[in-house]
Short mmCIF file of C-alpha atoms in Angstrom, two decimals:
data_model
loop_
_atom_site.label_atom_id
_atom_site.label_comp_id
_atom_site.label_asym_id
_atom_site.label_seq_id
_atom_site.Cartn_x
_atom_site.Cartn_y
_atom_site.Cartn_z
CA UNK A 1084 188.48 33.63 217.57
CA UNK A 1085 190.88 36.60 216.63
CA UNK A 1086 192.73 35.23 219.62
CA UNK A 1087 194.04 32.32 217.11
CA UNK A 1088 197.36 33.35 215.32
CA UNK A 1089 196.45 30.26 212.90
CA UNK A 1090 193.40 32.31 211.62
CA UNK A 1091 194.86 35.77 212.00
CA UNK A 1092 197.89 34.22 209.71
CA UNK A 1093 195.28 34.04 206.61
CA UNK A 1094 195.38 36.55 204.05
CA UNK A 1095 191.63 37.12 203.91
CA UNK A 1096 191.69 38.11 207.48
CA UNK A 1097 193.41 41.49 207.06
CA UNK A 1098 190.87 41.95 203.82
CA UNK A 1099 188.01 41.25 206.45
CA UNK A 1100 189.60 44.17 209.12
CA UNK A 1101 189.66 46.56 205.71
CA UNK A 1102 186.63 45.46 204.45
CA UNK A 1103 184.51 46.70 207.96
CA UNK A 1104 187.18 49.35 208.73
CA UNK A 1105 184.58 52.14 207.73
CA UNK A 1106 181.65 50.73 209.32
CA UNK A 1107 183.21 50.54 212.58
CA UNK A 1108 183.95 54.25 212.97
CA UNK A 1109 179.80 54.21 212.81
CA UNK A 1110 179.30 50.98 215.27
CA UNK A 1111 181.99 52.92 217.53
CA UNK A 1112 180.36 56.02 218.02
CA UNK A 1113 177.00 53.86 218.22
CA UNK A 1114 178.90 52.34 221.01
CA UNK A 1115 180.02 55.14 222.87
CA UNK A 1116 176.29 56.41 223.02
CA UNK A 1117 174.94 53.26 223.96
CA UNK A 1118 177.75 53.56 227.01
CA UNK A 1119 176.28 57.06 228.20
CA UNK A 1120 172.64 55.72 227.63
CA UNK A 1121 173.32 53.01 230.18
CA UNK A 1122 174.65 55.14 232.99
CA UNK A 1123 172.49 58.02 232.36
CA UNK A 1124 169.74 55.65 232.93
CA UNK A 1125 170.95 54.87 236.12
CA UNK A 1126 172.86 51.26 235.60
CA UNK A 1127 175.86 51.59 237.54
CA UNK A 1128 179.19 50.83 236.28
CA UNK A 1129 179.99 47.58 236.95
CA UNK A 1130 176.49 46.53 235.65
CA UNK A 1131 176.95 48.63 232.25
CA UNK A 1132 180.68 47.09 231.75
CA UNK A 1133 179.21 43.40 232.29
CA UNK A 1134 176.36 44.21 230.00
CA UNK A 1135 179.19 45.67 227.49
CA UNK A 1136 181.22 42.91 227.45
CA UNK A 1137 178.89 39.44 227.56
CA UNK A 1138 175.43 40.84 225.86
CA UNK A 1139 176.91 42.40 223.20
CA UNK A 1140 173.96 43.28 220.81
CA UNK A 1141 173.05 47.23 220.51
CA UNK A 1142 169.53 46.75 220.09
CA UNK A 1143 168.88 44.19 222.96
CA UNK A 1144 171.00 46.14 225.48
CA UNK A 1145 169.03 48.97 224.79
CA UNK A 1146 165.58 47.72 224.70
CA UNK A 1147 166.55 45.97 228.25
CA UNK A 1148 167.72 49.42 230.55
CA UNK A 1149 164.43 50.76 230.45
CA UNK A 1150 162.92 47.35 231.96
CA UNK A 1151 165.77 47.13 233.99
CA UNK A 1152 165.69 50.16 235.82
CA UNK A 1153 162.11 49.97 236.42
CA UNK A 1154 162.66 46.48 238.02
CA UNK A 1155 160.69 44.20 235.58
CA UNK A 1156 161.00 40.77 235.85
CA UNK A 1157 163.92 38.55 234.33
CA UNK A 1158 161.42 36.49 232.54
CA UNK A 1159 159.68 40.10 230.78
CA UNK A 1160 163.28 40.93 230.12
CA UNK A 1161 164.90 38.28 229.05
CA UNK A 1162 161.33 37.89 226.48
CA UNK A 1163 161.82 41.30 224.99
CA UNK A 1164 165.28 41.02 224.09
CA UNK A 1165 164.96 37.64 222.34
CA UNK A 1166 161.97 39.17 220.01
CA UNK A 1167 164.09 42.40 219.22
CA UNK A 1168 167.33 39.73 218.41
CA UNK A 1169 164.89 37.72 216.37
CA UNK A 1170 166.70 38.67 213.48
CA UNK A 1171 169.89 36.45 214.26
CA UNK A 1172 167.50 33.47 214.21
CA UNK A 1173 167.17 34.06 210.34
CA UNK A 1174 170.55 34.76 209.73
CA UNK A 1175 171.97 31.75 211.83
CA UNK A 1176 170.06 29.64 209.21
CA UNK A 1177 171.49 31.69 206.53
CA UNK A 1178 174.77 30.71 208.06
CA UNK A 1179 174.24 27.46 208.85
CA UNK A 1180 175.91 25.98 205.70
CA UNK A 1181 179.19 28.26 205.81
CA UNK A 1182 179.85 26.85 209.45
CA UNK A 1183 179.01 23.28 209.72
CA UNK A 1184 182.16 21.51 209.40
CA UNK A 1185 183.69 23.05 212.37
CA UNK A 1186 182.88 21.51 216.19
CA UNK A 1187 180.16 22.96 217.97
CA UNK A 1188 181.88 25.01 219.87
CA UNK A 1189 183.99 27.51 217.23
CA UNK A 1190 180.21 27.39 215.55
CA UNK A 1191 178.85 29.27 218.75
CA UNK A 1192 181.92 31.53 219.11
CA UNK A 1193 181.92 32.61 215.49
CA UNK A 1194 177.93 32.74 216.21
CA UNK A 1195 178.28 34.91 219.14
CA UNK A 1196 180.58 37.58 217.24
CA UNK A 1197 178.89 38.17 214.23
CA UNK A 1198 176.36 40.96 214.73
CA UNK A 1199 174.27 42.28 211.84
CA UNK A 1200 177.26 44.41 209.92
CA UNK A 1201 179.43 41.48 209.95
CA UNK A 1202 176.85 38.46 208.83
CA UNK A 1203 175.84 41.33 206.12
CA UNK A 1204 179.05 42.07 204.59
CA UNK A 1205 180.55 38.13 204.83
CA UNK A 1206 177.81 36.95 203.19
CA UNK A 1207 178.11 39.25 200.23
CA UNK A 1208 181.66 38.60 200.28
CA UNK A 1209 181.05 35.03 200.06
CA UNK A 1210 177.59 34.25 198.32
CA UNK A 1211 177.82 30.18 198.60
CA UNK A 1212 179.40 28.16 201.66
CA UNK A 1213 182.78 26.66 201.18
CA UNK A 1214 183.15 23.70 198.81
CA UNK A 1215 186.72 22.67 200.05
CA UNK A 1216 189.13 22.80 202.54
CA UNK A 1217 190.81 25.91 201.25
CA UNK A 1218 187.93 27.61 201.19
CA UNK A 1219 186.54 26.90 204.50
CA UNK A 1220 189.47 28.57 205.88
CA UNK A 1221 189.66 31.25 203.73
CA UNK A 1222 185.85 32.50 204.78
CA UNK A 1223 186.46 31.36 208.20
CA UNK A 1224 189.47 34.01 208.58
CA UNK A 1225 187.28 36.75 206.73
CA UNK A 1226 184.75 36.56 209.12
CA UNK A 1227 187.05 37.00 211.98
CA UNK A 1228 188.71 39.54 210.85
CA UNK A 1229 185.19 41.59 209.78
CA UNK A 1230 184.11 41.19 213.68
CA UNK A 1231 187.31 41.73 215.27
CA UNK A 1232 187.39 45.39 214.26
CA UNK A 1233 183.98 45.62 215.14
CA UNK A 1234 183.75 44.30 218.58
CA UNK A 1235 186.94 46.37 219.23
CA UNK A 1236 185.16 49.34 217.83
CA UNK A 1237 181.93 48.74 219.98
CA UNK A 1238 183.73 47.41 223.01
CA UNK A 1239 186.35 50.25 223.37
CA UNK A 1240 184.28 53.22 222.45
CA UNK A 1241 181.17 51.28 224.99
CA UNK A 1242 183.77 51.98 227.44
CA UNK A 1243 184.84 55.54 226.57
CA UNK A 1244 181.40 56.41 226.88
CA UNK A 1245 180.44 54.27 230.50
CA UNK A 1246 183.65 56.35 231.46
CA UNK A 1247 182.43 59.70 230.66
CA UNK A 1248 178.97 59.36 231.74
CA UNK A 1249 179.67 60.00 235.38
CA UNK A 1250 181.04 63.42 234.19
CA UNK A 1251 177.68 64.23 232.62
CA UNK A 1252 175.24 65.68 234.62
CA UNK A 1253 172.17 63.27 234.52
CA UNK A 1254 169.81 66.38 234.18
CA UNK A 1255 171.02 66.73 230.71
CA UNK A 1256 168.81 63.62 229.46
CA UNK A 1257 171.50 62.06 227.81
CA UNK A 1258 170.09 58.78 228.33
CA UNK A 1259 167.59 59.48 225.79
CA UNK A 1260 169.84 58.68 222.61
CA UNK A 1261 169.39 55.22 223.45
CA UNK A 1262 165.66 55.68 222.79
CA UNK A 1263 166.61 57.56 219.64
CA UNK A 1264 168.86 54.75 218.14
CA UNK A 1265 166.40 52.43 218.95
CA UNK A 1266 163.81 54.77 216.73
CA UNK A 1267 166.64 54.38 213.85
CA UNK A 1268 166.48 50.71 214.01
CA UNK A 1269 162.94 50.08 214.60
CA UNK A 1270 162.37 52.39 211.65
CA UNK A 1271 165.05 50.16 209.65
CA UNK A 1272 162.55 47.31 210.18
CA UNK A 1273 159.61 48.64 209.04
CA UNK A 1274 159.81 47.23 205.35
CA UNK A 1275 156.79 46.35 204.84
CA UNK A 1276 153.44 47.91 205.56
CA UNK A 1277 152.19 45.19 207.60
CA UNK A 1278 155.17 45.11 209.85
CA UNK A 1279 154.45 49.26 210.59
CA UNK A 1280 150.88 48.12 211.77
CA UNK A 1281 152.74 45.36 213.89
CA UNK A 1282 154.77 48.28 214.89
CA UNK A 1283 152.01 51.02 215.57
CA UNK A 1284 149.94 48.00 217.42
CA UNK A 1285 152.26 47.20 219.36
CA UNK A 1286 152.96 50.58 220.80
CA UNK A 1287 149.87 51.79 220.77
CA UNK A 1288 148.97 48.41 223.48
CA UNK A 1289 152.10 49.52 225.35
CA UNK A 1290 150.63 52.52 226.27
CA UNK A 1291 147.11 51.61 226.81
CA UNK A 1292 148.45 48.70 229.10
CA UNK A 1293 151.21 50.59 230.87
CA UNK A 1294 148.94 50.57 234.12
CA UNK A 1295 149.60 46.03 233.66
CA UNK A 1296 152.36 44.97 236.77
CA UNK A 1297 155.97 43.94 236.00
CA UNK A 1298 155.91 45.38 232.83
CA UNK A 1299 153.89 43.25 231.15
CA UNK A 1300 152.48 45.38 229.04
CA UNK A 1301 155.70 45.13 226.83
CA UNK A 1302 154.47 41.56 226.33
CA UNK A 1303 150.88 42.28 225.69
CA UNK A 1304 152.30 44.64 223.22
CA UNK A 1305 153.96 42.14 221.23
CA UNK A 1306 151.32 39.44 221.91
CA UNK A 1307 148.69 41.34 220.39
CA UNK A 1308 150.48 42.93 217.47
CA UNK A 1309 151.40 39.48 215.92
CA UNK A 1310 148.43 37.80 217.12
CA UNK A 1311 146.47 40.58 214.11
CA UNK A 1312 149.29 40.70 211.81
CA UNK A 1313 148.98 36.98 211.01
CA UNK A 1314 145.16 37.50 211.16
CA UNK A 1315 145.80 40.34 208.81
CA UNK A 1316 148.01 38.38 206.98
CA UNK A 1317 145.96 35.15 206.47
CA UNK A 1318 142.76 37.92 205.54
CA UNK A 1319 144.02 40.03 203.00
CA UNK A 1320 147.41 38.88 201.46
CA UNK A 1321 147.37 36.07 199.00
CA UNK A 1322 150.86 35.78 198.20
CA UNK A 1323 152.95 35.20 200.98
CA UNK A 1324 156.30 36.67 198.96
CA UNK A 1325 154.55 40.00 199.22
CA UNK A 1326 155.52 40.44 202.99
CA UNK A 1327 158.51 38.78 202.54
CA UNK A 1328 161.18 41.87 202.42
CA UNK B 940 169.31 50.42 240.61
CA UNK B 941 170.09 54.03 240.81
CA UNK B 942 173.97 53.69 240.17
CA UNK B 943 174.26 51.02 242.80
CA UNK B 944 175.08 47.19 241.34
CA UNK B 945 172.72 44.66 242.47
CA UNK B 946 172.97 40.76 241.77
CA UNK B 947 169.95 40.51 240.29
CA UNK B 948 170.54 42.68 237.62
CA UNK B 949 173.96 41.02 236.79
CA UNK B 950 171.92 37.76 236.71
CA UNK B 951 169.76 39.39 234.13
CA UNK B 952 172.61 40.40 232.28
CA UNK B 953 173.80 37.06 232.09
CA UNK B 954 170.95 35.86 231.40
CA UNK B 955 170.77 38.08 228.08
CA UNK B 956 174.16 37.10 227.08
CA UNK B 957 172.56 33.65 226.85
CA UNK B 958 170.03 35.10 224.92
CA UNK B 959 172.34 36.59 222.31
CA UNK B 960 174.43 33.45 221.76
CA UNK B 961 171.27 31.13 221.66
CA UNK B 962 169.80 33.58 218.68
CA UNK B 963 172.94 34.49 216.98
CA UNK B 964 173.36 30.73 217.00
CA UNK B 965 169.96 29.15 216.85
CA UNK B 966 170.00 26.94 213.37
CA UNK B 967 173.71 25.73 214.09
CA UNK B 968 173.91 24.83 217.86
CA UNK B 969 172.38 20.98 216.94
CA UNK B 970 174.31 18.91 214.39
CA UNK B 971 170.93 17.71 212.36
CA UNK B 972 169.54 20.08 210.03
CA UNK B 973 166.29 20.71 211.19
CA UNK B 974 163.85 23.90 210.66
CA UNK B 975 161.03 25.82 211.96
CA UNK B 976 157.23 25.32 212.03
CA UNK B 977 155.29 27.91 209.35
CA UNK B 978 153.31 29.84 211.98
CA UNK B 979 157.17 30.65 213.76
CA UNK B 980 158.49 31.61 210.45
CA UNK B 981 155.63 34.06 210.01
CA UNK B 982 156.35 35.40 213.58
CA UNK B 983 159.86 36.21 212.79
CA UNK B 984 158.83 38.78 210.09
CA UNK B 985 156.46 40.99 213.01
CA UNK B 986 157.66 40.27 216.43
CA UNK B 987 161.22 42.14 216.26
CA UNK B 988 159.57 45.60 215.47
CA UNK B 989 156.76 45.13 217.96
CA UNK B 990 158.98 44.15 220.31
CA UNK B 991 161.17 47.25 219.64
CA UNK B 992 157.40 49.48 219.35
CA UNK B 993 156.18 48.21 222.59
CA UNK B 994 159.76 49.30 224.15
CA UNK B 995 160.14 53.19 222.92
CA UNK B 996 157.02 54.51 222.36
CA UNK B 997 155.92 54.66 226.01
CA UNK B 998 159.85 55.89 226.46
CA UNK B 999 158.81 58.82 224.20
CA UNK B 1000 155.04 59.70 224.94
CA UNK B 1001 154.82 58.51 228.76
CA UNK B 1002 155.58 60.59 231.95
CA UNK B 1003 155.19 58.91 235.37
CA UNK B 1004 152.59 56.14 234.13
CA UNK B 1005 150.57 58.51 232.37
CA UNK B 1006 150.31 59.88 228.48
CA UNK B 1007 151.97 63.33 227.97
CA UNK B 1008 148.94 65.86 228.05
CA UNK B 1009 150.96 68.56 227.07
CA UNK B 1010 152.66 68.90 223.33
CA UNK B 1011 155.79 70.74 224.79
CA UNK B 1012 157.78 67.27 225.40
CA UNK B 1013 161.20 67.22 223.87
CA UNK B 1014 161.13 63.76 223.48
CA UNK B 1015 158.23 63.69 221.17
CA UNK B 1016 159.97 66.67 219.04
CA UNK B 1017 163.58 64.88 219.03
CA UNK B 1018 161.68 61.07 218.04
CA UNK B 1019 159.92 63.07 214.83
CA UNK B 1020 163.45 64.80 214.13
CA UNK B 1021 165.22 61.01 214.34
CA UNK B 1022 162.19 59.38 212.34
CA UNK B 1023 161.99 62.01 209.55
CA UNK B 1024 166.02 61.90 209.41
CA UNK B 1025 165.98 58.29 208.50
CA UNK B 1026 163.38 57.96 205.85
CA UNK B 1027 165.40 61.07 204.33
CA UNK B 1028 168.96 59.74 204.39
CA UNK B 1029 168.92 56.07 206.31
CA UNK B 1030 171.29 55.11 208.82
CA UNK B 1031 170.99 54.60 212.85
CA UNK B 1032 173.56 57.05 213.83
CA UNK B 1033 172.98 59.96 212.13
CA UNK B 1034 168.70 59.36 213.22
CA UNK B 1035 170.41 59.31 216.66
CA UNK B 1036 172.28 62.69 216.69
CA UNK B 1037 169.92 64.54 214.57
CA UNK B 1038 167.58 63.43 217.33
CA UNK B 1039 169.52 64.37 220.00
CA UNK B 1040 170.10 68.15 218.35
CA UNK B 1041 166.45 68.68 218.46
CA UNK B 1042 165.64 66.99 221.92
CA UNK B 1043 168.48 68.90 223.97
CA UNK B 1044 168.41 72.71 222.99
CA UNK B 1045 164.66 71.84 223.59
CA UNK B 1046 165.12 70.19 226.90
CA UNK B 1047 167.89 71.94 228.22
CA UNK B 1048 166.72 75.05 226.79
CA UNK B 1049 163.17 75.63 227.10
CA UNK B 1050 163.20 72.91 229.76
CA UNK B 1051 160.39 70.83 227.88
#
């Protein structure tokens, strides 16, 4: 969308690029670790430049080399990363007001481009959806310019970091700070006591069913977490708002 | 898949592209308004960190399909390090080098 001259033209654009201007030195070097974690698992180049450039979500990428490299199935795969981007689901409905009036397809490009950072700070920038014309330009510009200097960010420092991964020696373990920033997020999540049982279950069943074929006990792991959180849930809390965070 | 591309995993990739528009986009790909059963709602809220769980922690205390036996493993050390980092100060970066300060000397190091 930062391709348009039309929407790079609006004022609020530029106050979108200064508004996320700080956060992307952080999403940059996030990036540029995330590029080492890939090779240094053992993705080659190609693959870690095509998962770079069209996946495009930290987390997901992360959580998928692991299953990757040990061959899991698409299905497993393509499972686990749509419960760790769950999260989008809740803010696409959060967004779903701000973005209607446009045709489907700007919708799903402006969809596509706004990662957690960017839905975060537009929507604080703009509490309500647009009311008129004006306005639905003015936010639409904002929120280009907010992910344009973030997928620049992430995409050129991804790339600085796929590059100098084949100078690293793989013995150094490198690959392991993908684990780590997944620790950082997974710990970012874990707001509310019920969702660190959902998050001790589920590793805890991991383990014990590592021995399961094609990686399933990633699934199991999930399965069985949420399966007794909601039991939990239904058991012992009476207001629902309580695990609401 | 050590270093070498295969089509398979490309189609993977691809295939989590997908993934990433069709959740980024979810409530605004259809034109009606429409919303989500109760019991999916609820599933939103523990899914994404067991998901996440069920990824990492054999990553951290799993060697070669079996549990670590021993307690010299720098990735147990550097995970504690990244862990106790973020409930101190917050933020996924700085969990991820103080991490990785702990989990090399000891890995490199002491070879752990």
């Amino acid at each position: 969308m930062f391709l348009s001259a039309d929407i790079r033209r609006r004022p609020t654009f530029r106050e979108g690029v200064a508004q996320m201007a700080p956060m992307a030195v952080g999403i940059g070097a996030w990036g540029l670790m995330t590029g080492v974690a890939m090779v240094k698992s053992g993705m080659s180049v190609i693959e870690a430049l095509a998962m770079t450039f069209l996946v495009y979500a930290g987390s997901s990428q992360l959580a998928a080399i692991p299953l990757l490299v040990a061959g899991a199935p698409a299905w497993v795969i393509l499972a686990t990363g749509f419960c760790v981007n769950l999260r989008f689901v809740v803010f696409s409905l959060h967004l779903r007001p701000y973005l209607m009036h446009m045709p489907r397809w700007r919708r799903l490009v402006h969809g596509y481009l706004t990662a957690d950072l960017s839905y975060a700070t537009f929507t604080t920038r703009y509490p309500s959806p647009p009311t008129h014309r004006d306005e639905e330009r003015a936010q639409e510009a904002y929120l280009t310019g907010g992910y344009f200097i973030t997928w620049s960010a992430w995409m050129g420092m991804s790339t600085v970091g796929i590059a100098l991964a084949n100078l690293i020696p793989q013995a150094w373990g490198l690959g392991f700070a993908g684990v780590l920033s997944l620790v950082g997020i997974l710990c970012s999540m874990a707001t509310t006591r019920l969702r660190v049982l959902s998050a001790l279950i589920a590793g805890a069943t991991a383990v014990a069913a590592y021995a399961l074929p094609l990686k399933l006990n990633i699934v199991t792991g999930i399965g069985v977490a949420v399966l007794l959180c909601f039991w939990l849930e239904k058991q012992f809390v009476r207001d629902p708002a309580e695990v609401d965070a | 898949m050590s270093g070498q591309t295969d089509l398979w995993s490309l189609v993977v990739i691809v295939g989590l592209a997908a993934v990433t528009v069709l959740t980024r986009c979810f409530f605004f790909i259809l034109d009606r308004p429409w919303g989500l059963p109760e019991w999916a709602h609820r599933a939103l809220h523990y899914a994404p960190v067991a998901a996440l769980a069920a990824v990492i922690v054999p990553e951290i205390v799993m060697t070669q399909g079996h549990l670590v036996s021993t307690w010299q493993d720098a990735r147990i050390f550097g995970a504690l390090a990244g862990a106790a980092y973020y409930f101190w100060r917050r933020g996924v970066l700085g969990t991820m080098l103080v991490g990785m300060a702990v989990y090399l000397p000891l890995h490199l190091g002491l070879g752990w």
